[in-house]
Amino acid sequence: MMKVFAVLFSLLLLAVAPSFATGAVNVNSAQARALLAKNAKMVVLDVRTPEEYRQAHLKGSLLIPLGELGRRVQEVPRDRPVLVYCAVGARSQTAASFLSSKGYRDVYNMADGLVGWYRNGLPLQVGSSR
């Protein structure tokens, strides 16, 4: 019985280890909306291009394209949770992992991106608000 427990525990650790490695939590757009509703202080970080941002974005989001995040990371508050998104979740995963590696503790990656948000019929801001 103890051997079975040890094997199961080891498998569990292997399964969750990747999430500890990145430090970022993957959420889908519905979960992201719930997080935003629960925490008004959450920073919403858009890592797409300015052109993509102008087409549609989440209201109140901070635009820092992925290619600029390394030199602009200080613009992302460290004392608030951060929800990162892009179009489909690839760039935001990279950005979320980067933030975690820089010591950001409460980082969420919207894994289905703005496409998932739109497909779920959630509200978008159209045009530039900058």
Short mmCIF file of C-alpha atoms in Angstrom, two decimals:
data_model
loop_
_atom_site.label_atom_id
_atom_site.label_comp_id
_atom_site.label_asym_id
_atom_site.label_seq_id
_atom_site.Cartn_x
_atom_site.Cartn_y
_atom_site.Cartn_z
CA MET A 1 0.00 0.00 0.00
CA MET A 2 2.81 2.41 0.89
CA LYS A 3 4.53 1.69 -2.44
CA VAL A 4 1.30 2.50 -4.32
CA PHE A 5 0.97 5.73 -2.37
CA ALA A 6 4.57 6.69 -3.16
CA VAL A 7 4.05 6.06 -6.87
CA LEU A 8 0.80 8.04 -6.93
CA PHE A 9 2.40 10.91 -5.00
CA SER A 10 5.33 10.97 -7.44
CA LEU A 11 2.96 11.08 -10.41
CA LEU A 12 1.04 13.91 -8.80
CA LEU A 13 4.23 15.90 -8.31
CA LEU A 14 5.21 15.36 -11.94
CA ALA A 15 1.77 16.51 -13.06
CA VAL A 16 1.84 19.77 -11.11
CA ALA A 17 5.55 20.55 -11.44
CA PRO A 18 5.17 22.43 -14.76
CA SER A 19 2.75 24.90 -13.17
CA PHE A 20 5.23 25.55 -10.35
CA ALA A 21 8.02 26.02 -12.85
CA THR A 22 6.28 28.86 -14.67
CA GLY A 23 4.63 30.34 -11.60
CA ALA A 24 1.78 31.49 -13.82
CA VAL A 25 -1.68 29.96 -13.70
CA ASN A 26 -3.48 29.18 -16.95
CA VAL A 27 -7.15 30.19 -16.98
CA ASN A 28 -9.72 30.28 -19.74
CA SER A 29 -11.63 33.42 -20.65
CA ALA A 30 -14.65 32.54 -18.49
CA GLN A 31 -12.37 32.01 -15.48
CA ALA A 32 -10.55 35.25 -16.33
CA ARG A 33 -13.83 37.15 -16.32
CA ALA A 34 -14.66 35.71 -12.89
CA LEU A 35 -11.22 36.75 -11.60
CA LEU A 36 -11.75 40.28 -12.90
CA ALA A 37 -15.20 40.47 -11.31
CA LYS A 38 -13.73 39.34 -7.98
CA ASN A 39 -10.67 41.58 -7.97
CA ALA A 40 -10.99 45.17 -9.19
CA LYS A 41 -7.27 45.76 -8.54
CA MET A 42 -6.16 43.18 -11.10
CA VAL A 43 -3.83 44.51 -13.80
CA VAL A 44 -4.94 43.40 -17.26
CA LEU A 45 -1.90 43.19 -19.53
CA ASP A 46 -2.31 42.99 -23.31
CA VAL A 47 0.90 41.78 -24.99
CA ARG A 48 -0.31 42.06 -28.61
CA THR A 49 0.68 44.70 -31.13
CA PRO A 50 -0.75 48.25 -31.11
CA GLU A 51 -2.63 47.40 -34.32
CA GLU A 52 -4.29 44.39 -32.71
CA TYR A 53 -5.08 46.47 -29.63
CA ARG A 54 -6.84 49.13 -31.73
CA GLN A 55 -9.07 46.49 -33.32
CA ALA A 56 -10.35 45.21 -29.95
CA HIS A 57 -9.12 44.82 -26.38
CA LEU A 58 -10.28 44.29 -22.83
CA LYS A 59 -11.48 47.47 -21.18
CA GLY A 60 -8.83 49.10 -19.03
CA SER A 61 -6.01 46.89 -20.27
CA LEU A 62 -2.39 48.01 -20.30
CA LEU A 63 -0.73 47.53 -23.70
CA ILE A 64 2.87 46.37 -23.61
CA PRO A 65 3.70 44.34 -26.73
CA LEU A 66 5.60 41.14 -25.93
CA GLY A 67 8.73 42.41 -27.69
CA GLU A 68 8.81 45.45 -25.38
CA LEU A 69 8.02 43.70 -22.10
CA GLY A 70 11.67 43.12 -21.16
CA ARG A 71 12.47 46.83 -21.10
CA ARG A 72 9.04 48.01 -19.86
CA VAL A 73 8.42 45.42 -17.14
CA GLN A 74 8.62 48.11 -14.44
CA GLU A 75 5.31 49.50 -15.79
CA VAL A 76 3.54 46.38 -14.50
CA PRO A 77 2.70 46.85 -10.80
CA ARG A 78 4.26 44.17 -8.58
CA ASP A 79 1.76 44.52 -5.74
CA ARG A 80 -1.33 43.52 -7.73
CA PRO A 81 -2.42 40.33 -9.49
CA VAL A 82 -1.77 40.34 -13.27
CA LEU A 83 -3.93 38.80 -15.99
CA VAL A 84 -1.98 38.51 -19.26
CA TYR A 85 -3.65 37.97 -22.63
CA CYS A 86 -2.94 38.01 -26.35
CA ALA A 87 -4.89 36.72 -29.34
CA VAL A 88 -4.80 32.96 -28.70
CA GLY A 89 -2.65 32.44 -25.60
CA ALA A 90 0.86 31.78 -26.96
CA ARG A 91 2.44 35.22 -26.48
CA SER A 92 0.67 35.68 -23.16
CA GLN A 93 2.08 32.37 -21.90
CA THR A 94 5.59 33.61 -22.72
CA ALA A 95 4.86 36.95 -21.01
CA ALA A 96 3.30 35.32 -17.94
CA SER A 97 6.31 33.01 -17.54
CA PHE A 98 8.63 36.00 -17.92
CA LEU A 99 6.77 37.97 -15.23
CA SER A 100 6.91 34.98 -12.89
CA SER A 101 10.66 34.66 -13.50
CA LYS A 102 11.01 38.32 -12.50
CA GLY A 103 9.34 37.68 -9.14
CA TYR A 104 5.73 38.53 -9.90
CA ARG A 105 3.70 36.27 -7.65
CA ASP A 106 0.06 36.38 -8.76
CA VAL A 107 0.14 35.94 -12.56
CA TYR A 108 -2.62 34.48 -14.73
CA ASN A 109 -2.40 33.60 -18.41
CA MET A 110 -5.67 33.71 -20.36
CA ALA A 111 -4.89 30.55 -22.32
CA ASP A 112 -7.67 30.93 -24.92
CA GLY A 113 -6.82 34.58 -25.51
CA LEU A 114 -9.01 37.32 -26.88
CA VAL A 115 -10.36 34.86 -29.44
CA GLY A 116 -11.78 32.73 -26.62
CA TRP A 117 -13.10 35.82 -24.86
CA TYR A 118 -14.92 36.88 -28.05
CA ARG A 119 -16.25 33.37 -28.73
CA ASN A 120 -17.76 33.33 -25.24
CA GLY A 121 -19.64 36.55 -26.05
CA LEU A 122 -17.80 38.59 -23.43
CA PRO A 123 -17.53 42.39 -23.79
CA LEU A 124 -14.75 43.98 -25.81
CA GLN A 125 -13.58 47.56 -26.19
CA VAL A 126 -13.22 48.53 -29.85
CA GLY A 127 -10.85 51.22 -31.06
CA SER A 128 -8.03 52.92 -29.25
CA SER A 129 -8.67 54.43 -25.85
CA ARG A 130 -5.16 55.85 -25.69
#
